[in-house]
Amino acid sequence: MTDTTALLGELPADGPAAPPRSNGELVFAAPWEGRAFGLMLALTEQGVFTLSDFQAALINSIARWDELQRPVEEYHYYECWLAALETLVVEKTPVTNPEIDALTSHYLTRPAGHDHDHDHDHHH
Amino acid sequence: MTAMPDARPPAPIRTEALEALLTERGLVNADAINGLINRFVNDVGPMNGAKVVARAWTDPDYKERLLTDGTAAVGEFGFSGPQGEHIVVVENQEDMHNVVVCTLCSCYPWPLLGLPPDWYKDPAYRSRIVREPRTVLNEMGLALDDSVDITVWDSSAENRYFILPQRPAGTEELSEDELAALVTREAMVGVAQVGAPG
């Protein structure tokens, strides 16, 4: 029987050959990843789209990443997740791409330290 | 914030905007999202799958049900929910090791294992485990004898594979709970084996 734990200590901690770690890694590396995950599940629970719809969109978005971005940028799974989510939201809800872009731009102009604008006005 | 090659705004801000717009439309609310995140961070994880494995090791009838209809058998524990449909359980043998991947995205039996770890979602694992499973398993710390065949199972929305590892020798006296404590997530994906206690 291989003592996996002992071997893992000698292998790189990240990169393509990164070994699995039984414990210690976070489920979400950053809070926004959790939000993007929760948004997707909440929308399936509301019946806005199905998990299968999302999986199909995620496969497309990962494939697109492989084609376009892999040479220039480190793979980020939840970026693909978010792109898939945006695609489905625009397809299945009244929310539009220009609206998402406008509100995102608006948030980007917030003063530093002001990271939650409840009175947002994205009609500008 | 690092520069984005395609000038897309940073993901955290886009996510926040998306949530605000969906909330405004009454399609989501913060409490529901918090509850879902909390569930997958704290309540669902590999300990569920470990209980299933320990039961299968100690109850031959359960094992047969598990291998026949994975989804129904894990449902006996109350393990169900998103990505819990179409669970297919494959059993490791002396001369046949099984390992799971999702080559196209990240299909994974959430109710049994929680959300997949980063290495499972990594493009390198997704492509290499199919082409050179023995080498990749070696790199991950699992050195299989050349006499052991390896089968790679590609999970999808139609079939989510789950490995029933071999019960280690010397565990005849252990209780189901003690056995469950030996079973790791990696063993249930097939990139490790279950070690004997101690």
Coordinates of C-alpha atoms in Angstrom, one line a residue:
Chain A
M1 CA 0.0 0.0 0.0
T2 CA 1.4 3.4 -1.0
D3 CA 1.5 5.9 1.7
T4 CA 0.0 8.8 -0.3
T5 CA 0.3 11.4 2.3
A6 CA 4.1 10.9 2.6
L7 CA 4.6 11.1 -1.1
L8 CA 2.5 14.2 -1.6
G9 CA 4.9 16.2 0.5
E10 CA 7.5 15.9 -2.2
L11 CA 5.4 16.9 -5.1
P12 CA 4.7 20.4 -6.4
A13 CA 1.9 22.1 -4.6
D14 CA 0.4 23.5 -7.7
G15 CA 0.7 23.4 -11.5
P16 CA -0.3 20.7 -13.9
A17 CA 1.1 17.9 -11.9
A18 CA -0.3 19.2 -8.6
P19 CA -1.3 16.3 -6.4
P20 CA -4.6 16.0 -4.7
R21 CA -4.8 17.2 -1.1
S22 CA -7.2 15.3 1.1
N23 CA -7.7 18.4 3.3
G24 CA -6.8 21.9 3.5
E25 CA -8.0 23.5 0.3
L26 CA -11.0 25.9 0.3
V27 CA -14.1 24.9 -1.5
F28 CA -14.1 28.4 -3.0
A29 CA -10.8 30.3 -3.5
A30 CA -12.5 33.7 -3.3
P31 CA -15.9 34.8 -2.1
W32 CA -17.1 35.7 -5.6
E33 CA -16.7 32.0 -6.7
G34 CA -19.1 31.0 -4.0
R35 CA -21.6 33.7 -5.1
A36 CA -21.3 32.6 -8.7
F37 CA -21.9 29.0 -7.6
G38 CA -24.9 29.9 -5.4
L39 CA -26.4 32.1 -8.1
M40 CA -26.4 29.2 -10.5
L41 CA -28.0 26.8 -8.0
A42 CA -30.6 29.3 -6.9
L43 CA -31.6 29.9 -10.5
T44 CA -32.0 26.1 -11.1
E45 CA -34.1 25.9 -7.9
Q46 CA -36.3 28.7 -9.3
G47 CA -36.7 26.7 -12.5
V48 CA -35.1 29.5 -14.6
F49 CA -32.9 26.9 -16.2
T50 CA -31.9 23.3 -15.5
L51 CA -28.6 21.9 -14.2
S52 CA -28.2 20.2 -17.6
D53 CA -28.6 23.6 -19.4
F54 CA -25.9 24.9 -17.1
Q55 CA -23.6 22.0 -17.7
A56 CA -24.0 22.4 -21.5
A57 CA -23.2 26.1 -21.2
L58 CA -20.2 25.4 -18.9
I59 CA -18.8 22.8 -21.4
N60 CA -19.0 25.5 -24.2
S61 CA -17.4 28.1 -22.0
I62 CA -14.5 25.8 -21.0
A63 CA -14.0 24.8 -24.7
R64 CA -13.9 28.4 -25.7
W65 CA -11.4 29.1 -22.9
D66 CA -9.2 26.2 -24.2
E67 CA -9.3 27.7 -27.7
L68 CA -8.9 31.4 -27.0
Q69 CA -7.3 32.0 -23.7
R70 CA -5.3 29.1 -22.7
P71 CA -2.1 30.4 -24.4
V72 CA -2.3 33.8 -22.7
E73 CA -3.8 33.3 -19.4
E74 CA -3.8 30.8 -16.5
Y75 CA -6.9 28.6 -16.5
H76 CA -9.6 29.8 -14.1
Y77 CA -12.5 27.5 -13.7
Y78 CA -14.8 29.9 -12.1
E79 CA -14.2 32.5 -14.9
C80 CA -15.6 29.9 -17.2
W81 CA -18.4 29.2 -14.7
L82 CA -19.3 32.9 -14.6
A83 CA -19.3 33.2 -18.4
A84 CA -21.7 30.3 -18.7
L85 CA -23.9 31.8 -16.0
E86 CA -24.0 35.1 -17.8
T87 CA -24.9 33.5 -21.1
L88 CA -27.8 31.6 -19.5
V89 CA -29.1 34.6 -17.6
V90 CA -29.2 36.7 -20.7
E91 CA -30.9 33.8 -22.6
K92 CA -33.5 32.9 -19.9
T93 CA -34.2 36.0 -17.9
P94 CA -35.2 39.6 -18.7
V95 CA -31.6 40.7 -17.6
T96 CA -29.6 42.0 -20.6
N97 CA -25.9 42.1 -21.4
P98 CA -25.9 45.9 -21.7
E99 CA -27.5 46.1 -18.2
I100 CA -24.8 43.8 -16.7
D101 CA -22.1 45.8 -18.4
A102 CA -23.5 49.1 -17.3
L103 CA -23.9 48.1 -13.6
T104 CA -20.4 46.5 -13.7
S105 CA -18.9 49.8 -15.0
H106 CA -20.8 51.7 -12.4
Y107 CA -19.4 49.5 -9.6
L108 CA -15.9 50.0 -11.0
T109 CA -16.2 53.7 -10.5
R110 CA -17.0 53.3 -6.8
P111 CA -14.6 55.0 -4.4
A112 CA -12.0 52.6 -2.9
G113 CA -13.3 51.0 0.3
H114 CA -16.9 51.4 -0.8
D115 CA -17.5 47.9 -1.9
H116 CA -21.3 47.7 -1.5
D117 CA -23.5 50.2 -3.2
H118 CA -27.1 49.5 -2.3
D119 CA -28.5 52.5 -4.0
H120 CA -27.0 51.7 -7.3
D121 CA -28.1 53.5 -10.4
H122 CA -27.2 51.8 -13.5
H123 CA -29.3 53.8 -15.9
H124 CA -26.6 56.2 -17.0
Chain B
M1 CA -6.3 43.2 -9.9
T2 CA -4.3 41.7 -12.7
A3 CA -4.8 42.9 -16.3
M4 CA -7.2 40.8 -18.3
P5 CA -6.2 40.1 -21.9
D6 CA -9.7 40.6 -23.2
A7 CA -10.5 43.6 -21.1
R8 CA -13.4 41.9 -19.4
P9 CA -14.1 43.6 -16.1
P10 CA -12.9 41.7 -13.0
A11 CA -15.1 38.6 -12.2
P12 CA -15.9 39.6 -8.6
I13 CA -17.5 42.9 -9.8
R14 CA -19.4 41.2 -12.7
T15 CA -20.7 38.6 -10.3
E16 CA -21.9 41.3 -7.9
A17 CA -23.6 43.1 -10.8
L18 CA -25.3 39.9 -11.9
E19 CA -26.5 39.2 -8.4
A20 CA -27.9 42.7 -8.0
L21 CA -29.8 42.6 -11.3
L22 CA -31.2 39.1 -10.6
T23 CA -32.2 40.2 -7.1
E24 CA -33.9 43.3 -8.5
R25 CA -35.9 41.1 -10.8
G26 CA -36.9 38.9 -7.8
L27 CA -35.2 35.8 -9.3
V28 CA -32.8 35.3 -6.4
N29 CA -32.3 36.5 -2.9
A30 CA -29.2 36.8 -0.7
D31 CA -30.5 34.4 2.0
A32 CA -31.2 31.6 -0.5
I33 CA -27.7 32.0 -2.0
N34 CA -26.0 32.1 1.4
G35 CA -27.9 28.9 2.4
L36 CA -26.7 27.1 -0.8
I37 CA -23.1 28.2 -0.4
N38 CA -23.2 27.2 3.3
R39 CA -24.6 23.8 2.5
F40 CA -21.8 23.0 0.0
V41 CA -19.0 24.4 2.1
N42 CA -20.0 22.8 5.4
D43 CA -22.6 20.0 5.1
V44 CA -21.8 18.1 1.9
G45 CA -18.5 16.4 1.5
P46 CA -16.5 13.2 1.1
M47 CA -17.7 11.9 4.5
N48 CA -21.0 11.0 2.7
G49 CA -19.3 8.9 0.1
A50 CA -17.1 7.3 2.8
K51 CA -20.2 6.1 4.6
V52 CA -21.5 4.5 1.4
V53 CA -18.2 2.7 0.9
A54 CA -18.1 1.4 4.5
R55 CA -21.6 0.1 4.2
A56 CA -20.8 -1.7 0.9
W57 CA -17.7 -3.3 2.5
T58 CA -19.8 -4.7 5.4
D59 CA -23.1 -5.5 3.9
P60 CA -23.1 -7.6 0.7
D61 CA -26.7 -6.9 -0.1
Y62 CA -26.1 -3.2 0.1
K63 CA -23.1 -3.5 -2.1
E64 CA -25.2 -5.4 -4.7
R65 CA -27.8 -2.6 -4.7
L66 CA -25.1 0.0 -4.9
L67 CA -23.5 -1.6 -8.0
T68 CA -26.9 -2.1 -9.6
D69 CA -28.4 1.3 -9.0
G70 CA -26.1 3.8 -7.4
T71 CA -28.5 6.7 -7.2
A72 CA -31.1 4.6 -5.4
A73 CA -28.6 3.0 -3.0
V74 CA -27.0 6.3 -1.9
G75 CA -30.6 7.6 -1.6
E76 CA -31.0 5.1 1.3
F77 CA -28.7 7.4 3.3
G78 CA -30.6 10.4 2.2
F79 CA -27.8 11.5 -0.1
S80 CA -29.5 13.2 -3.1
G81 CA -29.7 16.6 -4.8
P82 CA -28.0 18.4 -7.7
Q83 CA -25.5 16.2 -9.5
G84 CA -26.8 13.2 -7.5
E85 CA -28.7 11.8 -10.5
H86 CA -27.3 8.9 -12.6
I87 CA -24.6 7.8 -10.1
V88 CA -22.8 4.8 -11.4
V89 CA -20.6 2.9 -9.0
V90 CA -17.6 0.9 -10.2
E91 CA -15.7 -1.5 -8.0
N92 CA -11.9 -1.8 -8.0
Q93 CA -10.5 -5.3 -8.3
E94 CA -7.1 -6.8 -7.6
D95 CA -6.3 -6.7 -11.3
M96 CA -8.4 -3.7 -12.3
H97 CA -8.1 -0.1 -11.0
N98 CA -10.7 2.5 -11.9
V99 CA -10.3 6.2 -12.1
V100 CA -12.8 9.0 -12.8
V101 CA -12.5 12.2 -14.8
C102 CA -14.8 14.7 -16.5
T103 CA -13.0 15.5 -19.7
L104 CA -15.4 18.3 -20.8
C105 CA -16.1 20.2 -17.6
S106 CA -16.4 19.0 -14.0
C107 CA -19.3 16.5 -13.6
Y108 CA -18.9 15.0 -10.1
P109 CA -21.3 13.3 -7.6
W110 CA -21.8 16.3 -5.4
P111 CA -24.1 14.6 -2.8
L112 CA -21.4 12.0 -2.1
L113 CA -18.2 14.0 -2.4
G114 CA -19.1 17.7 -2.2
L115 CA -17.7 20.0 -4.9
P116 CA -14.6 18.8 -6.8
P117 CA -11.1 19.9 -5.9
D118 CA -9.1 22.1 -8.2
W119 CA -7.0 19.2 -9.6
Y120 CA -10.1 17.5 -10.8
K121 CA -11.1 20.6 -12.8
D122 CA -7.6 21.3 -14.1
P123 CA -7.2 21.0 -17.9
A124 CA -4.0 19.0 -17.4
Y125 CA -5.8 16.3 -15.3
R126 CA -8.8 16.2 -17.7
S127 CA -6.7 15.5 -20.7
R128 CA -3.7 13.6 -19.3
I129 CA -5.5 11.0 -17.2
V130 CA -7.1 9.7 -20.4
R131 CA -3.9 9.6 -22.4
E132 CA -1.5 8.4 -19.7
P133 CA -3.4 7.3 -16.7
R134 CA -0.6 5.2 -15.2
T135 CA 1.9 8.1 -15.3
V136 CA -0.6 10.6 -13.9
L137 CA -1.6 8.3 -11.1
N138 CA 2.1 7.8 -10.3
E139 CA 2.6 11.5 -10.1
M140 CA -0.3 11.7 -7.7
G141 CA 1.3 9.1 -5.5
L142 CA -0.5 6.0 -6.6
A143 CA 2.0 3.5 -8.1
L144 CA 0.1 0.6 -9.6
D145 CA 1.8 -2.7 -10.5
D146 CA 2.1 -3.2 -14.3
S147 CA -0.2 -6.2 -14.0
V148 CA -3.1 -4.0 -12.8
D149 CA -5.2 -2.7 -15.7
I150 CA -6.6 0.8 -15.5
T151 CA -10.0 1.9 -16.7
V152 CA -10.8 5.6 -17.0
W153 CA -14.4 6.6 -16.6
D154 CA -15.5 9.9 -18.2
S155 CA -18.3 11.4 -16.1
S156 CA -21.0 13.5 -17.7
A157 CA -24.5 14.7 -17.1
E158 CA -25.7 11.1 -18.1
N159 CA -23.4 9.2 -15.8
R160 CA -21.5 10.4 -12.7
Y161 CA -19.0 7.7 -11.7
F162 CA -18.0 6.9 -8.2
I163 CA -15.4 4.3 -7.2
L164 CA -15.9 1.6 -4.7
P165 CA -12.3 1.1 -3.5
Q166 CA -10.9 -2.2 -2.3
R167 CA -11.2 -2.8 1.5
P168 CA -7.7 -2.8 2.9
A169 CA -6.4 -6.0 4.5
G170 CA -6.3 -6.2 8.3
T171 CA -9.6 -4.3 8.8
E172 CA -11.8 -7.3 9.5
E173 CA -12.4 -6.2 13.1
L174 CA -13.3 -2.6 12.3
S175 CA -16.8 -1.2 12.7
E176 CA -18.6 0.6 9.8
D177 CA -17.7 4.0 11.3
E178 CA -14.1 3.1 11.7
L179 CA -13.9 1.9 8.2
A180 CA -15.6 5.1 6.9
A181 CA -12.9 7.1 8.6
L182 CA -10.2 5.4 6.4
V183 CA -11.9 6.3 3.1
T184 CA -10.6 9.4 1.4
R185 CA -12.1 11.5 -1.4
E186 CA -9.1 10.6 -3.6
A187 CA -9.8 6.9 -3.2
M188 CA -13.5 7.5 -4.3
V189 CA -12.3 9.3 -7.4
G190 CA -9.7 6.6 -8.0
V191 CA -6.5 8.5 -7.7
A192 CA -5.6 6.7 -4.5
Q193 CA -6.3 3.5 -2.7
V194 CA -7.5 3.1 0.9
G195 CA -4.7 2.6 3.3
A196 CA -4.8 0.2 6.2
P197 CA -5.2 2.0 9.6
G198 CA -2.2 3.1 11.7

